[in-house]
Amino acid sequence: MTSVISNVLLPFVLALLLIHVLTTASNVKVMSINAIHAQEDNDSGTALNCGHEELNITWTPKDFCPDLHITFRIHYRVPHYIDGGFINASIHYHADPNPIVEYADDFDCEMMQQFGLGCPISNKAVFTLTKTFEDIGQLKPYFGSYDVLIQVWNQDNLPLLCVNISLVILKCGERLDNFY
């Protein structure tokens, strides 16, 4: 278990997926969208857990500029056995119910192993990760405030993850009130 925790884990995959979905629109499929709510904090961003699993995602700085770095801290307890599954993700402009990007795809053990994950993953496995992204310059064209919904199910259609994230991507030196 310790080697799994120290490797690139499922939470890191979620962070990569978020950046991937923000920077590409490939593999877009239609899906249903749930209402998104932001949770405010002065120093760090906090994701709202809309599922029942043990999940905590924070990042600093709360609002960030692509010329700097962002650090994600993720703690997650796997609620069900995983050897594949399905993911839905959508990105909305803040408070807009219509998604600007939708992503849906299935995954299997082979794909999980490409991200450094052991497979299968047993239920009750715990992942804790702190990851700093130094090079997020690819987000420069996407200044603004976004709401992101990520939902993941396992191969048996049991819920693994449901999270609402509100992100603000700033032009360096720009005021926050331009985005709310």
Short mmCIF file of N, CA and C in Angstrom, two decimals:
data_model
loop_
_atom_site.label_atom_id
_atom_site.label_comp_id
_atom_site.label_asym_id
_atom_site.label_seq_id
_atom_site.Cartn_x
_atom_site.Cartn_y
_atom_site.Cartn_z
N MET A 1 0.82 -1.20 0.00
CA MET A 1 0.00 0.00 0.00
C MET A 1 0.86 1.26 0.00
N THR A 2 1.97 1.25 0.75
CA THR A 2 2.83 2.43 0.82
C THR A 2 3.38 2.79 -0.54
N SER A 3 3.77 1.78 -1.35
CA SER A 3 4.30 2.08 -2.67
C SER A 3 3.23 2.70 -3.57
N VAL A 4 1.98 2.28 -3.42
CA VAL A 4 0.90 2.86 -4.21
C VAL A 4 0.71 4.32 -3.83
N ILE A 5 0.75 4.61 -2.53
CA ILE A 5 0.56 5.98 -2.06
C ILE A 5 1.68 6.89 -2.55
N SER A 6 2.90 6.37 -2.60
CA SER A 6 4.03 7.21 -2.99
C SER A 6 4.12 7.40 -4.50
N ASN A 7 3.40 6.60 -5.29
CA ASN A 7 3.42 6.73 -6.75
C ASN A 7 2.45 7.80 -7.21
N VAL A 8 2.40 8.01 -8.51
CA VAL A 8 1.41 8.90 -9.11
C VAL A 8 0.07 8.19 -9.00
N LEU A 9 -0.86 8.77 -8.27
CA LEU A 9 -2.08 8.08 -7.88
C LEU A 9 -3.33 8.65 -8.52
N LEU A 10 -4.44 8.01 -8.20
CA LEU A 10 -5.73 8.43 -8.74
C LEU A 10 -5.99 9.93 -8.54
N PRO A 11 -5.72 10.50 -7.37
CA PRO A 11 -5.95 11.94 -7.23
C PRO A 11 -5.12 12.76 -8.21
N PHE A 12 -3.89 12.35 -8.47
CA PHE A 12 -3.06 13.05 -9.43
C PHE A 12 -3.67 12.94 -10.82
N VAL A 13 -4.21 11.77 -11.14
CA VAL A 13 -4.88 11.57 -12.42
C VAL A 13 -6.05 12.55 -12.55
N LEU A 14 -6.78 12.76 -11.46
CA LEU A 14 -7.89 13.71 -11.50
C LEU A 14 -7.40 15.13 -11.76
N ALA A 15 -6.29 15.50 -11.14
CA ALA A 15 -5.73 16.83 -11.38
C ALA A 15 -5.29 16.96 -12.84
N LEU A 16 -4.65 15.93 -13.37
CA LEU A 16 -4.26 15.95 -14.78
C LEU A 16 -5.47 16.02 -15.69
N LEU A 17 -6.52 15.28 -15.34
CA LEU A 17 -7.74 15.31 -16.14
C LEU A 17 -8.32 16.73 -16.16
N LEU A 18 -8.32 17.39 -15.03
CA LEU A 18 -8.84 18.75 -14.96
C LEU A 18 -8.07 19.66 -15.91
N ILE A 19 -6.76 19.60 -15.89
CA ILE A 19 -5.96 20.43 -16.79
C ILE A 19 -6.20 20.01 -18.23
N HIS A 20 -6.29 18.70 -18.49
CA HIS A 20 -6.55 18.22 -19.84
C HIS A 20 -7.89 18.73 -20.36
N VAL A 21 -8.92 18.64 -19.55
CA VAL A 21 -10.25 19.07 -19.98
C VAL A 21 -10.28 20.58 -20.19
N LEU A 22 -9.54 21.34 -19.38
CA LEU A 22 -9.49 22.79 -19.56
C LEU A 22 -8.76 23.18 -20.84
N THR A 23 -7.83 22.36 -21.29
CA THR A 23 -6.99 22.75 -22.41
C THR A 23 -7.35 22.07 -23.72
N THR A 24 -8.27 21.10 -23.72
CA THR A 24 -8.67 20.45 -24.97
C THR A 24 -10.17 20.24 -24.96
N ALA A 25 -10.72 20.02 -26.12
CA ALA A 25 -12.15 19.72 -26.23
C ALA A 25 -12.35 18.42 -27.00
N SER A 26 -11.34 17.56 -27.04
CA SER A 26 -11.48 16.30 -27.76
C SER A 26 -12.26 15.29 -26.92
N ASN A 27 -12.79 14.28 -27.56
CA ASN A 27 -13.55 13.22 -26.90
C ASN A 27 -14.77 13.76 -26.16
N VAL A 28 -15.38 14.81 -26.66
CA VAL A 28 -16.52 15.41 -25.98
C VAL A 28 -17.77 14.61 -26.30
N LYS A 29 -18.52 14.24 -25.27
CA LYS A 29 -19.79 13.54 -25.42
C LYS A 29 -20.82 14.23 -24.54
N VAL A 30 -22.07 14.05 -24.82
CA VAL A 30 -23.14 14.68 -24.05
C VAL A 30 -23.35 13.90 -22.75
N MET A 31 -23.64 14.61 -21.68
CA MET A 31 -23.96 13.96 -20.42
C MET A 31 -24.85 14.89 -19.62
N SER A 32 -25.42 14.39 -18.53
CA SER A 32 -26.25 15.24 -17.68
C SER A 32 -25.36 16.05 -16.76
N ILE A 33 -25.82 17.21 -16.38
CA ILE A 33 -25.04 18.14 -15.56
C ILE A 33 -25.80 18.40 -14.27
N ASN A 34 -25.11 18.30 -13.14
CA ASN A 34 -25.71 18.64 -11.85
C ASN A 34 -25.38 20.08 -11.50
N ALA A 35 -26.18 20.68 -10.64
CA ALA A 35 -25.91 22.04 -10.18
C ALA A 35 -24.57 22.07 -9.47
N ILE A 36 -23.86 23.18 -9.60
CA ILE A 36 -22.53 23.32 -9.02
C ILE A 36 -22.55 24.47 -8.01
N HIS A 37 -21.90 24.26 -6.89
CA HIS A 37 -21.84 25.27 -5.85
C HIS A 37 -20.39 25.47 -5.43
N ALA A 38 -19.98 26.71 -5.24
CA ALA A 38 -18.61 26.99 -4.82
C ALA A 38 -18.55 27.10 -3.31
N GLN A 39 -17.42 26.71 -2.76
CA GLN A 39 -17.18 26.88 -1.34
C GLN A 39 -16.01 27.84 -1.19
N GLU A 40 -16.21 28.95 -0.48
CA GLU A 40 -15.22 30.01 -0.42
C GLU A 40 -14.21 29.80 0.71
N ASP A 41 -12.99 30.25 0.48
CA ASP A 41 -11.91 30.22 1.45
C ASP A 41 -10.94 31.32 1.05
N ASN A 42 -10.31 31.98 2.01
CA ASN A 42 -9.43 33.09 1.69
C ASN A 42 -8.09 32.67 1.11
N ASP A 43 -7.46 31.63 1.64
CA ASP A 43 -6.10 31.29 1.24
C ASP A 43 -6.02 30.15 0.24
N SER A 44 -6.92 29.20 0.30
CA SER A 44 -6.84 28.06 -0.60
C SER A 44 -8.22 27.73 -1.13
N GLY A 45 -8.22 27.11 -2.31
CA GLY A 45 -9.47 26.64 -2.89
C GLY A 45 -9.84 25.31 -2.27
N THR A 46 -11.13 25.06 -2.17
CA THR A 46 -11.62 23.81 -1.60
C THR A 46 -12.69 23.24 -2.51
N ALA A 47 -12.52 21.98 -2.87
CA ALA A 47 -13.52 21.31 -3.69
C ALA A 47 -14.67 20.86 -2.81
N LEU A 48 -15.86 20.89 -3.34
CA LEU A 48 -17.05 20.45 -2.63
C LEU A 48 -17.32 19.00 -2.99
N ASN A 49 -17.29 18.12 -2.01
CA ASN A 49 -17.54 16.70 -2.22
C ASN A 49 -19.05 16.49 -2.36
N CYS A 50 -19.50 16.09 -3.55
CA CYS A 50 -20.93 15.85 -3.76
C CYS A 50 -21.26 14.37 -3.68
N GLY A 51 -20.30 13.55 -3.26
CA GLY A 51 -20.51 12.12 -3.10
C GLY A 51 -20.44 11.72 -1.65
N HIS A 52 -20.30 10.42 -1.40
CA HIS A 52 -20.27 9.91 -0.03
C HIS A 52 -18.91 9.37 0.38
N GLU A 53 -17.95 9.37 -0.53
CA GLU A 53 -16.63 8.85 -0.22
C GLU A 53 -15.83 9.86 0.60
N GLU A 54 -14.79 9.36 1.27
CA GLU A 54 -13.90 10.23 2.03
C GLU A 54 -12.99 10.93 1.03
N LEU A 55 -13.17 12.24 0.89
CA LEU A 55 -12.45 13.01 -0.12
C LEU A 55 -12.20 14.41 0.39
N ASN A 56 -10.97 14.89 0.21
CA ASN A 56 -10.63 16.26 0.54
C ASN A 56 -9.64 16.74 -0.52
N ILE A 57 -10.02 17.80 -1.25
CA ILE A 57 -9.15 18.38 -2.27
C ILE A 57 -9.03 19.87 -1.97
N THR A 58 -7.80 20.34 -1.85
CA THR A 58 -7.55 21.78 -1.70
C THR A 58 -6.42 22.16 -2.65
N TRP A 59 -6.31 23.46 -2.92
CA TRP A 59 -5.21 23.94 -3.73
C TRP A 59 -4.86 25.35 -3.31
N THR A 60 -3.60 25.70 -3.51
CA THR A 60 -3.12 27.05 -3.25
C THR A 60 -2.28 27.49 -4.44
N PRO A 61 -2.37 28.73 -4.81
CA PRO A 61 -3.33 29.72 -4.31
C PRO A 61 -4.73 29.43 -4.82
N LYS A 62 -5.70 29.98 -4.09
CA LYS A 62 -7.11 29.76 -4.46
C LYS A 62 -7.36 30.25 -5.88
N ASP A 63 -6.96 31.45 -6.18
CA ASP A 63 -7.06 32.04 -7.52
C ASP A 63 -5.63 32.16 -8.02
N PHE A 64 -5.36 31.68 -9.23
CA PHE A 64 -3.97 31.59 -9.66
C PHE A 64 -3.78 32.15 -11.06
N CYS A 65 -2.54 32.50 -11.33
CA CYS A 65 -2.15 33.01 -12.63
C CYS A 65 -1.23 31.96 -13.26
N PRO A 66 -1.36 31.70 -14.57
CA PRO A 66 -0.58 30.65 -15.22
C PRO A 66 0.92 30.88 -15.22
N ASP A 67 1.39 32.09 -14.91
CA ASP A 67 2.83 32.32 -14.86
C ASP A 67 3.44 31.78 -13.57
N LEU A 68 2.61 31.46 -12.60
CA LEU A 68 3.09 30.95 -11.32
C LEU A 68 2.82 29.46 -11.25
N HIS A 69 2.73 28.91 -10.06
CA HIS A 69 2.45 27.48 -9.90
C HIS A 69 1.21 27.31 -9.02
N ILE A 70 0.68 26.11 -9.05
CA ILE A 70 -0.46 25.77 -8.21
C ILE A 70 -0.17 24.42 -7.55
N THR A 71 -0.53 24.30 -6.27
CA THR A 71 -0.29 23.07 -5.53
C THR A 71 -1.63 22.47 -5.12
N PHE A 72 -1.86 21.21 -5.52
CA PHE A 72 -3.05 20.47 -5.13
C PHE A 72 -2.70 19.53 -3.98
N ARG A 73 -3.60 19.44 -3.00
CA ARG A 73 -3.49 18.47 -1.90
C ARG A 73 -4.76 17.63 -1.94
N ILE A 74 -4.57 16.32 -2.04
CA ILE A 74 -5.71 15.44 -2.22
C ILE A 74 -5.61 14.27 -1.24
N HIS A 75 -6.72 14.01 -0.57
CA HIS A 75 -6.84 12.82 0.29
C HIS A 75 -8.12 12.11 -0.13
N TYR A 76 -8.01 10.80 -0.42
CA TYR A 76 -9.15 10.07 -0.97
C TYR A 76 -9.10 8.63 -0.48
N ARG A 77 -10.25 8.13 -0.02
CA ARG A 77 -10.39 6.72 0.35
C ARG A 77 -11.32 6.07 -0.67
N VAL A 78 -10.80 5.04 -1.33
CA VAL A 78 -11.55 4.35 -2.38
C VAL A 78 -12.72 3.60 -1.75
N PRO A 79 -13.96 3.90 -2.16
CA PRO A 79 -15.12 3.25 -1.53
C PRO A 79 -15.45 1.87 -2.11
N HIS A 80 -15.00 1.58 -3.33
CA HIS A 80 -15.35 0.33 -4.00
C HIS A 80 -14.15 -0.19 -4.80
N TYR A 81 -14.11 -1.48 -5.00
CA TYR A 81 -13.10 -2.14 -5.81
C TYR A 81 -13.10 -1.53 -7.22
N ILE A 82 -11.87 -1.33 -7.80
CA ILE A 82 -11.77 -0.71 -9.13
C ILE A 82 -10.86 -1.55 -10.02
N ASP A 83 -11.38 -1.96 -11.17
CA ASP A 83 -10.52 -2.49 -12.23
C ASP A 83 -10.95 -1.89 -13.58
N GLY A 84 -11.66 -0.80 -13.50
CA GLY A 84 -12.12 -0.06 -14.66
C GLY A 84 -13.30 0.80 -14.24
N GLY A 85 -13.84 1.53 -15.20
CA GLY A 85 -15.00 2.36 -14.87
C GLY A 85 -15.27 3.41 -15.92
N PHE A 86 -15.90 4.49 -15.49
CA PHE A 86 -16.37 5.53 -16.38
C PHE A 86 -16.22 6.87 -15.69
N ILE A 87 -15.85 7.91 -16.46
CA ILE A 87 -15.70 9.25 -15.91
C ILE A 87 -16.50 10.24 -16.73
N ASN A 88 -17.16 11.17 -16.05
CA ASN A 88 -17.84 12.32 -16.66
C ASN A 88 -17.22 13.57 -16.07
N ALA A 89 -16.95 14.55 -16.90
CA ALA A 89 -16.46 15.84 -16.42
C ALA A 89 -17.08 16.93 -17.27
N SER A 90 -17.38 18.04 -16.66
CA SER A 90 -17.90 19.19 -17.40
C SER A 90 -17.32 20.46 -16.81
N ILE A 91 -17.16 21.45 -17.68
CA ILE A 91 -16.66 22.76 -17.27
C ILE A 91 -17.68 23.79 -17.70
N HIS A 92 -17.98 24.69 -16.77
CA HIS A 92 -18.94 25.77 -17.00
C HIS A 92 -18.25 27.09 -16.68
N TYR A 93 -18.65 28.15 -17.39
CA TYR A 93 -18.29 29.47 -16.88
C TYR A 93 -19.00 29.62 -15.54
N HIS A 94 -18.39 30.29 -14.58
CA HIS A 94 -18.94 30.40 -13.23
C HIS A 94 -20.41 30.80 -13.28
N ALA A 95 -21.25 30.03 -12.59
CA ALA A 95 -22.68 30.28 -12.40
C ALA A 95 -23.51 30.13 -13.68
N ASP A 96 -22.92 29.64 -14.77
CA ASP A 96 -23.68 29.39 -16.00
C ASP A 96 -24.06 27.91 -16.03
N PRO A 97 -25.35 27.59 -16.16
CA PRO A 97 -25.76 26.19 -16.14
C PRO A 97 -25.36 25.41 -17.41
N ASN A 98 -25.02 26.11 -18.48
CA ASN A 98 -24.67 25.45 -19.73
C ASN A 98 -23.17 25.17 -19.78
N PRO A 99 -22.78 23.92 -19.97
CA PRO A 99 -21.36 23.59 -20.00
C PRO A 99 -20.68 24.12 -21.26
N ILE A 100 -19.42 24.52 -21.13
CA ILE A 100 -18.63 24.92 -22.30
C ILE A 100 -17.82 23.74 -22.82
N VAL A 101 -17.51 22.78 -21.94
CA VAL A 101 -16.81 21.56 -22.33
C VAL A 101 -17.42 20.40 -21.55
N GLU A 102 -17.68 19.31 -22.23
CA GLU A 102 -18.12 18.08 -21.58
C GLU A 102 -17.18 16.96 -22.01
N TYR A 103 -16.85 16.09 -21.09
CA TYR A 103 -15.94 14.98 -21.36
C TYR A 103 -16.51 13.73 -20.72
N ALA A 104 -16.54 12.66 -21.48
CA ALA A 104 -17.00 11.38 -20.94
C ALA A 104 -16.16 10.28 -21.57
N ASP A 105 -15.70 9.34 -20.75
CA ASP A 105 -14.88 8.26 -21.27
C ASP A 105 -14.84 7.13 -20.25
N ASP A 106 -14.59 5.92 -20.75
CA ASP A 106 -14.40 4.80 -19.84
C ASP A 106 -12.90 4.57 -19.66
N PHE A 107 -12.55 3.79 -18.65
CA PHE A 107 -11.15 3.46 -18.41
C PHE A 107 -11.07 2.02 -17.94
N ASP A 108 -9.89 1.43 -18.13
CA ASP A 108 -9.66 0.05 -17.71
C ASP A 108 -8.30 -0.02 -17.02
N CYS A 109 -7.93 -1.22 -16.59
CA CYS A 109 -6.66 -1.39 -15.87
C CYS A 109 -5.47 -0.91 -16.70
N GLU A 110 -5.49 -1.19 -17.99
CA GLU A 110 -4.37 -0.78 -18.84
C GLU A 110 -4.19 0.74 -18.81
N MET A 111 -5.28 1.48 -18.90
CA MET A 111 -5.20 2.95 -18.85
C MET A 111 -4.73 3.42 -17.48
N MET A 112 -5.22 2.78 -16.42
CA MET A 112 -4.82 3.16 -15.08
C MET A 112 -3.32 2.94 -14.90
N GLN A 113 -2.80 1.86 -15.44
CA GLN A 113 -1.38 1.56 -15.32
C GLN A 113 -0.53 2.56 -16.09
N GLN A 114 -1.05 3.14 -17.16
CA GLN A 114 -0.32 4.17 -17.90
C GLN A 114 -0.10 5.42 -17.05
N PHE A 115 -0.94 5.61 -16.03
CA PHE A 115 -0.79 6.74 -15.12
C PHE A 115 -0.06 6.34 -13.84
N GLY A 116 0.54 5.16 -13.83
CA GLY A 116 1.32 4.73 -12.68
C GLY A 116 0.51 4.12 -11.56
N LEU A 117 -0.75 3.80 -11.82
CA LEU A 117 -1.60 3.20 -10.80
C LEU A 117 -1.51 1.69 -10.87
N GLY A 118 -1.46 1.05 -9.71
CA GLY A 118 -1.62 -0.39 -9.68
C GLY A 118 -3.06 -0.71 -10.02
N CYS A 119 -3.30 -1.87 -10.56
CA CYS A 119 -4.67 -2.22 -10.90
C CYS A 119 -4.81 -3.73 -10.76
N PRO A 120 -5.85 -4.20 -10.12
CA PRO A 120 -6.99 -3.44 -9.60
C PRO A 120 -6.63 -2.73 -8.29
N ILE A 121 -7.53 -1.85 -7.86
CA ILE A 121 -7.39 -1.13 -6.60
C ILE A 121 -8.49 -1.63 -5.67
N SER A 122 -8.09 -2.04 -4.48
CA SER A 122 -9.07 -2.57 -3.53
C SER A 122 -9.84 -1.44 -2.86
N ASN A 123 -11.05 -1.78 -2.41
CA ASN A 123 -11.81 -0.78 -1.66
C ASN A 123 -11.09 -0.51 -0.35
N LYS A 124 -11.29 0.64 0.19
CA LYS A 124 -10.68 1.14 1.42
C LYS A 124 -9.23 1.58 1.23
N ALA A 125 -8.65 1.46 0.02
CA ALA A 125 -7.31 1.99 -0.23
C ALA A 125 -7.35 3.50 -0.01
N VAL A 126 -6.29 4.06 0.56
CA VAL A 126 -6.23 5.49 0.85
C VAL A 126 -5.12 6.11 0.02
N PHE A 127 -5.44 7.21 -0.65
CA PHE A 127 -4.47 7.95 -1.44
C PHE A 127 -4.33 9.34 -0.86
N THR A 128 -3.10 9.74 -0.60
CA THR A 128 -2.81 11.09 -0.14
C THR A 128 -1.70 11.63 -1.03
N LEU A 129 -1.89 12.79 -1.58
CA LEU A 129 -0.93 13.33 -2.53
C LEU A 129 -0.88 14.84 -2.42
N THR A 130 0.30 15.37 -2.51
CA THR A 130 0.51 16.80 -2.71
C THR A 130 1.30 16.94 -3.99
N LYS A 131 0.78 17.67 -4.94
CA LYS A 131 1.43 17.82 -6.24
C LYS A 131 1.42 19.28 -6.64
N THR A 132 2.61 19.80 -6.97
CA THR A 132 2.75 21.17 -7.45
C THR A 132 2.95 21.14 -8.95
N PHE A 133 2.12 21.91 -9.65
CA PHE A 133 2.27 22.06 -11.09
C PHE A 133 3.01 23.37 -11.33
N GLU A 134 4.25 23.27 -11.80
CA GLU A 134 5.09 24.45 -12.04
C GLU A 134 4.78 25.11 -13.38
N ASP A 135 4.43 24.30 -14.36
CA ASP A 135 4.23 24.82 -15.71
C ASP A 135 2.77 24.69 -16.11
N ILE A 136 1.99 25.72 -15.82
CA ILE A 136 0.58 25.71 -16.21
C ILE A 136 0.30 26.81 -17.23
N GLY A 137 1.34 27.18 -17.96
CA GLY A 137 1.23 28.23 -18.97
C GLY A 137 0.21 27.93 -20.05
N GLN A 138 -0.09 26.64 -20.29
CA GLN A 138 -1.07 26.29 -21.31
C GLN A 138 -2.47 26.80 -20.96
N LEU A 139 -2.68 27.25 -19.72
CA LEU A 139 -3.98 27.79 -19.32
C LEU A 139 -4.11 29.28 -19.62
N LYS A 140 -3.06 29.95 -20.12
CA LYS A 140 -3.11 31.39 -20.36
C LYS A 140 -4.29 31.85 -21.21
N PRO A 141 -4.70 31.12 -22.24
CA PRO A 141 -5.84 31.60 -23.03
C PRO A 141 -7.19 31.46 -22.32
N TYR A 142 -7.22 30.84 -21.15
CA TYR A 142 -8.48 30.50 -20.50
C TYR A 142 -8.74 31.31 -19.23
N PHE A 143 -8.40 32.60 -19.24
CA PHE A 143 -8.64 33.44 -18.08
C PHE A 143 -10.13 33.48 -17.78
N GLY A 144 -10.49 33.47 -16.50
CA GLY A 144 -11.88 33.55 -16.11
C GLY A 144 -12.17 32.69 -14.90
N SER A 145 -13.44 32.61 -14.56
CA SER A 145 -13.90 31.84 -13.42
C SER A 145 -14.71 30.66 -13.93
N TYR A 146 -14.37 29.44 -13.44
CA TYR A 146 -14.97 28.22 -13.95
C TYR A 146 -15.49 27.36 -12.81
N ASP A 147 -16.54 26.61 -13.09
CA ASP A 147 -17.05 25.57 -12.21
C ASP A 147 -16.85 24.25 -12.94
N VAL A 148 -16.29 23.26 -12.23
CA VAL A 148 -15.98 21.97 -12.82
C VAL A 148 -16.69 20.89 -12.01
N LEU A 149 -17.32 19.96 -12.70
CA LEU A 149 -17.95 18.80 -12.06
C LEU A 149 -17.25 17.56 -12.58
N ILE A 150 -16.75 16.71 -11.67
CA ILE A 150 -16.12 15.44 -12.05
C ILE A 150 -16.84 14.33 -11.31
N GLN A 151 -17.29 13.33 -12.06
CA GLN A 151 -17.96 12.16 -11.49
C GLN A 151 -17.29 10.91 -12.05
N VAL A 152 -17.02 9.92 -11.16
CA VAL A 152 -16.36 8.68 -11.57
C VAL A 152 -17.12 7.51 -10.96
N TRP A 153 -17.34 6.46 -11.78
CA TRP A 153 -17.97 5.22 -11.34
C TRP A 153 -17.03 4.06 -11.66
N ASN A 154 -17.13 2.97 -10.91
CA ASN A 154 -16.31 1.80 -11.22
C ASN A 154 -16.99 0.93 -12.27
N GLN A 155 -16.37 -0.22 -12.56
CA GLN A 155 -16.87 -1.13 -13.59
C GLN A 155 -18.26 -1.68 -13.25
N ASP A 156 -18.66 -1.68 -12.00
CA ASP A 156 -19.98 -2.16 -11.58
C ASP A 156 -20.99 -1.02 -11.43
N ASN A 157 -20.63 0.17 -11.95
CA ASN A 157 -21.48 1.36 -11.90
C ASN A 157 -21.71 1.85 -10.47
N LEU A 158 -20.76 1.57 -9.57
CA LEU A 158 -20.82 2.10 -8.21
C LEU A 158 -20.05 3.41 -8.16
N PRO A 159 -20.58 4.42 -7.46
CA PRO A 159 -19.93 5.73 -7.45
C PRO A 159 -18.59 5.69 -6.71
N LEU A 160 -17.56 6.25 -7.37
CA LEU A 160 -16.24 6.36 -6.77
C LEU A 160 -15.92 7.77 -6.34
N LEU A 161 -16.43 8.75 -7.08
CA LEU A 161 -16.04 10.13 -6.83
C LEU A 161 -17.08 11.06 -7.41
N CYS A 162 -17.40 12.11 -6.68
CA CYS A 162 -18.21 13.21 -7.18
C CYS A 162 -17.67 14.47 -6.54
N VAL A 163 -17.19 15.40 -7.35
CA VAL A 163 -16.58 16.61 -6.80
C VAL A 163 -16.93 17.82 -7.66
N ASN A 164 -17.26 18.93 -6.99
CA ASN A 164 -17.48 20.22 -7.62
C ASN A 164 -16.30 21.12 -7.28
N ILE A 165 -15.73 21.74 -8.30
CA ILE A 165 -14.55 22.59 -8.11
C ILE A 165 -14.83 23.94 -8.76
N SER A 166 -14.53 25.01 -8.07
CA SER A 166 -14.60 26.36 -8.65
C SER A 166 -13.19 26.90 -8.73
N LEU A 167 -12.77 27.27 -9.94
CA LEU A 167 -11.41 27.76 -10.18
C LEU A 167 -11.46 29.14 -10.81
N VAL A 168 -10.51 29.99 -10.44
CA VAL A 168 -10.34 31.28 -11.08
C VAL A 168 -8.92 31.32 -11.64
N ILE A 169 -8.84 31.54 -12.95
CA ILE A 169 -7.56 31.67 -13.63
C ILE A 169 -7.40 33.13 -13.99
N LEU A 170 -6.39 33.76 -13.43
CA LEU A 170 -6.18 35.21 -13.57
C LEU A 170 -5.09 35.53 -14.58
N LYS A 171 -5.20 36.71 -15.19
CA LYS A 171 -4.04 37.29 -15.84
C LYS A 171 -3.21 37.83 -14.68
N CYS A 172 -1.92 37.61 -14.69
CA CYS A 172 -1.09 38.05 -13.56
C CYS A 172 -1.29 39.55 -13.34
N GLY A 173 -1.57 39.91 -12.10
CA GLY A 173 -1.77 41.30 -11.72
C GLY A 173 -3.19 41.80 -11.91
N GLU A 174 -4.11 40.99 -12.43
CA GLU A 174 -5.49 41.43 -12.64
C GLU A 174 -6.31 41.25 -11.38
N ARG A 175 -7.32 42.09 -11.22
CA ARG A 175 -8.17 42.04 -10.03
C ARG A 175 -9.18 40.90 -10.12
N LEU A 176 -9.51 40.32 -8.95
CA LEU A 176 -10.46 39.22 -8.88
C LEU A 176 -11.88 39.60 -9.25
N ASP A 177 -12.32 40.81 -8.91
CA ASP A 177 -13.72 41.16 -9.12
C ASP A 177 -14.10 41.20 -10.60
N ASN A 178 -13.13 41.10 -11.51
CA ASN A 178 -13.46 41.02 -12.92
C ASN A 178 -14.07 39.67 -13.29
N PHE A 179 -13.96 38.67 -12.40
CA PHE A 179 -14.36 37.31 -12.74
C PHE A 179 -15.57 36.81 -11.98
N TYR A 180 -16.09 37.53 -11.01
CA TYR A 180 -17.23 37.02 -10.24
C TYR A 180 -18.50 37.68 -10.64
#
